[in-house]
Short mmCIF file of C-alpha atoms in Angstrom, two decimals:
data_model
loop_
_atom_site.label_atom_id
_atom_site.label_comp_id
_atom_site.label_asym_id
_atom_site.label_seq_id
_atom_site.Cartn_x
_atom_site.Cartn_y
_atom_site.Cartn_z
CA GLY A 1 86.95 93.90 93.95
CA ASP A 2 89.37 95.94 95.92
CA SER A 3 91.98 98.22 94.37
CA VAL A 4 94.29 101.27 95.07
CA THR A 5 94.73 104.00 92.48
CA GLN A 6 97.67 106.46 93.03
CA MET A 7 98.80 109.43 90.80
CA GLU A 8 101.29 108.62 88.12
CA GLY A 9 104.90 109.91 88.23
CA PRO A 10 107.59 110.83 87.99
CA VAL A 11 107.23 113.75 90.11
CA THR A 12 110.18 116.18 90.39
CA LEU A 13 110.21 118.73 93.10
CA SER A 14 112.73 121.18 94.55
CA GLU A 15 114.07 120.85 98.05
CA GLU A 16 111.80 122.38 100.71
CA ALA A 17 108.82 122.25 98.30
CA PHE A 18 105.20 120.81 99.47
CA LEU A 19 104.60 117.32 98.36
CA THR A 20 101.24 115.61 97.79
CA ILE A 21 100.84 112.26 96.23
CA ASN A 22 97.16 111.26 95.77
CA CYS A 23 95.84 107.86 96.56
CA THR A 24 92.09 106.69 96.33
CA TYR A 25 90.93 103.13 97.03
CA THR A 26 87.87 100.67 96.63
CA ALA A 27 87.25 98.20 99.32
CA THR A 28 84.50 95.78 100.15
CA GLY A 29 85.35 95.13 103.74
CA TYR A 30 87.14 97.04 106.58
CA PRO A 31 90.36 98.26 105.21
CA SER A 32 93.56 99.45 107.02
CA LEU A 33 95.80 101.73 104.62
CA PHE A 34 99.45 102.20 104.26
CA TRP A 35 102.22 104.22 102.59
CA TYR A 36 105.37 102.16 101.65
CA VAL A 37 108.72 103.73 100.48
CA GLN A 38 111.29 102.19 98.28
CA TYR A 39 114.70 103.45 97.92
CA PRO A 40 116.62 102.33 94.78
CA GLY A 41 117.86 98.78 94.92
CA GLU A 42 116.09 98.09 98.10
CA GLY A 43 112.82 96.41 99.45
CA LEU A 44 109.89 98.31 100.75
CA GLN A 45 109.55 99.87 104.20
CA LEU A 46 106.52 100.84 105.71
CA LEU A 47 106.25 104.62 106.24
CA LEU A 48 103.05 104.94 107.93
CA LYS A 49 99.51 103.46 108.30
CA ALA A 50 95.83 104.12 109.39
CA THR A 51 93.59 101.39 110.47
CA LYS A 52 90.18 103.14 110.50
CA ALA A 53 88.40 106.14 109.21
CA ASP A 54 89.58 109.68 110.19
CA ASP A 55 92.96 108.19 111.75
CA LYS A 56 96.12 110.11 110.65
CA GLY A 57 99.32 108.23 110.10
CA SER A 58 102.62 110.10 110.46
CA ASN A 59 106.23 109.40 110.23
CA LYS A 60 109.48 111.22 109.26
CA GLY A 61 107.47 114.45 108.52
CA PHE A 62 105.01 112.69 106.30
CA GLU A 63 101.27 112.38 107.04
CA ALA A 64 98.38 110.74 105.59
CA THR A 65 94.69 110.83 106.69
CA TYR A 66 91.98 108.12 106.26
CA ARG A 67 89.05 109.79 104.59
CA LYS A 68 86.12 107.25 104.26
CA GLU A 69 83.93 109.92 102.56
CA THR A 70 86.19 110.62 99.64
CA THR A 71 87.90 106.97 99.85
CA SER A 72 91.28 108.72 99.85
CA PHE A 73 94.59 108.34 101.93
CA HIS A 74 96.74 111.07 100.38
CA LEU A 75 100.49 111.29 101.34
CA GLU A 76 101.72 114.94 102.26
CA LYS A 77 105.03 116.20 103.47
CA GLY A 78 105.58 120.13 104.14
CA SER A 79 109.13 120.39 103.21
CA VAL A 80 110.83 117.49 101.16
CA GLN A 81 114.58 116.81 101.18
CA VAL A 82 116.93 115.15 98.70
CA SER A 83 116.82 112.08 100.73
CA ASP A 84 113.14 111.62 100.30
CA SER A 85 113.78 110.55 96.48
CA ALA A 86 112.09 107.37 96.22
CA VAL A 87 109.22 105.37 94.81
CA TYR A 88 106.26 105.55 97.09
CA PHE A 89 103.39 102.98 97.10
CA CYS A 90 99.86 103.17 98.67
CA ALA A 91 98.31 99.87 99.67
CA LEU A 92 95.42 98.41 101.29
CA SER A 93 94.77 95.47 103.51
CA ASP A 94 91.27 94.36 103.71
CA ARG A 95 89.21 91.77 105.59
CA GLU A 96 85.87 90.32 105.64
CA GLY A 97 84.39 91.07 109.01
CA LEU A 98 87.16 90.15 111.41
CA VAL A 99 88.87 87.47 109.30
CA PHE A 100 92.08 88.17 107.59
CA THR A 101 92.42 85.53 104.75
CA GLY A 102 95.75 86.46 103.64
CA ASN A 103 95.57 87.53 100.05
CA GLN A 104 93.94 90.73 100.51
CA PHE A 105 96.58 93.29 100.31
CA TYR A 106 96.56 95.58 97.35
CA PHE A 107 99.24 97.98 96.08
CA GLY A 108 99.19 100.78 93.93
CA THR A 109 101.59 101.12 90.90
CA GLY A 110 103.98 103.54 92.93
CA THR A 111 104.90 107.09 92.56
CA SER A 112 108.51 108.03 91.79
CA LEU A 113 109.62 111.32 93.60
CA THR A 114 112.98 112.92 92.62
CA VAL A 115 113.95 115.79 94.98
CA ILE A 116 116.49 118.31 93.39
CA PRO A 117 118.52 120.62 95.46
CA ASP B 1 116.44 92.53 115.64
CA GLY B 2 113.61 90.74 113.93
CA GLY B 3 113.20 91.10 110.22
CA ILE B 4 113.20 89.30 106.97
CA THR B 5 116.51 87.95 105.09
CA GLN B 6 116.57 87.50 101.42
CA SER B 7 119.71 85.77 99.62
CA PRO B 8 121.31 86.23 97.47
CA LYS B 9 121.11 90.03 96.69
CA TYR B 10 122.09 89.42 93.08
CA LEU B 11 121.48 86.03 91.12
CA PHE B 12 122.31 85.10 87.71
CA ARG B 13 120.64 82.33 85.94
CA LYS B 14 121.65 80.58 82.50
CA GLU B 15 118.96 79.60 80.12
CA GLY B 16 117.20 76.17 81.13
CA GLN B 17 118.43 76.42 84.72
CA ASN B 18 116.13 76.18 87.89
CA VAL B 19 117.31 78.86 90.62
CA THR B 20 116.16 79.14 94.33
CA LEU B 21 115.66 82.35 96.12
CA SER B 22 115.97 82.17 99.65
CA CYS B 23 113.57 84.02 102.22
CA GLU B 24 113.84 83.54 106.13
CA GLN B 25 112.22 85.48 108.59
CA ASN B 26 112.55 85.75 112.60
CA LEU B 27 109.34 87.57 113.18
CA ASN B 28 107.29 84.82 114.01
CA HIS B 29 104.79 85.74 111.24
CA ASP B 30 102.38 83.06 109.97
CA ALA B 31 101.87 84.63 106.49
CA MET B 32 104.51 84.94 103.87
CA TYR B 33 104.50 86.24 100.22
CA TRP B 34 106.56 86.59 97.05
CA TYR B 35 106.08 89.38 94.81
CA ARG B 36 107.93 90.29 91.36
CA GLN B 37 108.84 93.80 90.46
CA ASP B 38 109.68 94.90 86.92
CA PRO B 39 111.31 98.13 86.17
CA GLY B 40 109.00 101.03 86.70
CA GLN B 41 106.13 98.77 87.50
CA GLY B 42 104.27 97.81 90.85
CA LEU B 43 104.28 94.59 92.58
CA ARG B 44 102.61 91.31 91.23
CA LEU B 45 101.97 88.38 93.60
CA ILE B 46 103.55 85.16 92.79
CA TYR B 47 102.67 83.03 95.62
CA TYR B 48 101.67 83.30 99.53
CA SER B 49 101.42 80.98 102.24
CA GLN B 50 99.21 81.61 105.52
CA ILE B 51 100.53 78.57 107.35
CA VAL B 52 103.08 76.09 107.19
CA ASN B 53 102.79 73.25 104.74
CA ASP B 54 100.25 75.27 102.91
CA PHE B 55 100.51 77.90 99.86
CA GLN B 56 98.59 79.39 97.24
CA LYS B 57 98.92 80.80 93.80
CA GLY B 58 98.81 84.38 93.23
CA ASP B 59 98.38 86.26 90.15
CA ILE B 60 101.42 85.03 88.11
CA ALA B 61 102.48 81.63 89.59
CA GLU B 62 103.33 79.91 86.17
CA GLY B 63 106.98 78.92 86.00
CA TYR B 64 107.38 79.40 89.91
CA SER B 65 107.18 76.86 92.86
CA VAL B 66 107.52 77.45 96.57
CA SER B 67 107.66 75.38 99.74
CA ARG B 68 106.73 76.08 103.30
CA GLU B 69 108.24 73.38 105.53
CA LYS B 70 109.04 75.54 108.30
CA LYS B 71 107.46 78.72 109.65
CA GLU B 72 110.51 80.89 109.35
CA SER B 73 111.25 79.91 105.61
CA PHE B 74 109.57 80.51 102.15
CA PRO B 75 111.90 79.72 99.38
CA LEU B 76 111.10 80.46 95.77
CA THR B 77 112.12 78.56 92.79
CA VAL B 78 112.24 80.15 89.38
CA THR B 79 112.06 77.14 87.11
CA SER B 80 113.11 77.04 83.29
CA ALA B 81 109.52 77.25 82.52
CA GLN B 82 109.62 80.78 83.38
CA LYS B 83 110.33 82.47 80.02
CA ASN B 84 111.14 86.08 81.33
CA PRO B 85 112.42 85.54 84.96
CA THR B 86 114.74 88.89 84.88
CA ALA B 87 113.17 90.95 87.67
CA PHE B 88 113.41 91.85 91.14
CA TYR B 89 111.97 89.59 93.85
CA LEU B 90 110.59 90.79 97.02
CA CYS B 91 109.57 88.46 99.90
CA ALA B 92 107.35 89.77 102.68
CA SER B 93 105.63 88.49 105.78
CA SER B 94 102.60 89.55 107.80
CA ILE B 95 100.93 88.85 111.04
CA GLY B 96 97.52 90.55 110.26
CA VAL B 97 95.62 92.92 108.38
CA ALA B 98 96.25 95.82 110.55
CA THR B 99 100.05 95.58 110.74
CA GLY B 100 100.74 95.54 107.00
CA TYR B 101 103.82 93.62 105.57
CA THR B 102 107.43 93.63 106.48
CA PHE B 103 109.62 93.15 103.38
CA GLY B 104 113.10 91.68 102.60
CA SER B 105 115.61 93.66 100.79
CA GLY B 106 115.09 91.90 97.57
CA THR B 107 116.90 89.52 95.31
CA ARG B 108 117.73 91.10 91.60
CA LEU B 109 117.55 87.81 89.17
CA THR B 110 119.06 88.24 85.87
CA VAL B 111 119.09 85.70 83.08
CA VAL B 112 122.56 85.52 81.07
#
C-alpha cells in the first residue's frame, strides 16, 4: 500500500544553517506530494506541493523536488531562521487513474525542527 | 477569507461524558476529515466524509461518531466509549487530490 517515510527527529540547527529533511514514498497510482508545517499548538499549514514528476515546489525559501526515480521529495532550505522551528510533515495524495476516492492521503510521522540563535 | 473553523480551542471532559467538537468550513469543499494527534506522533484518521449524508470510518473510529448533514459542517462526538480521548484533534477539508488538505487550528481535548 501507499506510505510515506520521513527522517526522524528531532533536528536541531543553528540559525543560517542548511536544512534537509528526507522524505521517501511508496505509491501505487499517480501521487501528488506535499510538505506541511505545524507550529506549536496549531493546525497544519500547507508549505509546498508538487503534482507530477520533476516538479519543484517552493515557498518561503523552502524547496522540494518530486523525484520519481528515487521516489523522494526531500525538503530543503538554504538558511534557516529561528521562526522556522516547527514540525514538518511530508504527505502524499494518491488516486487511481483520475479518480480521487477520498481516503488516499498519507502522512509521514513528522520531523521536529528547532533552530537556535 | 475562506477557511476551516474548529471550536472550542480547548475542551475538558469528565469521565463518562460525551463531548462534541465543531468543524465548519466555507471553502465549498466536498470532502472533510477528522484526525487525532498524540504528543510527538503523527496523524491518525478517525472518520472522513466525501459528500453530505455519507461518511466512512478511518483507522481509529472506535469510540467516536460523526454526522454530515450539511456540506459546511462535520462535527465529531467523542463518546464515553473512547477510553483515552486526551489528544489534539484536527479537522481538514479537501477538494481533490492535487490540492491537498486545508486544516483547522485544532481542538485540544483533556479528560479531567
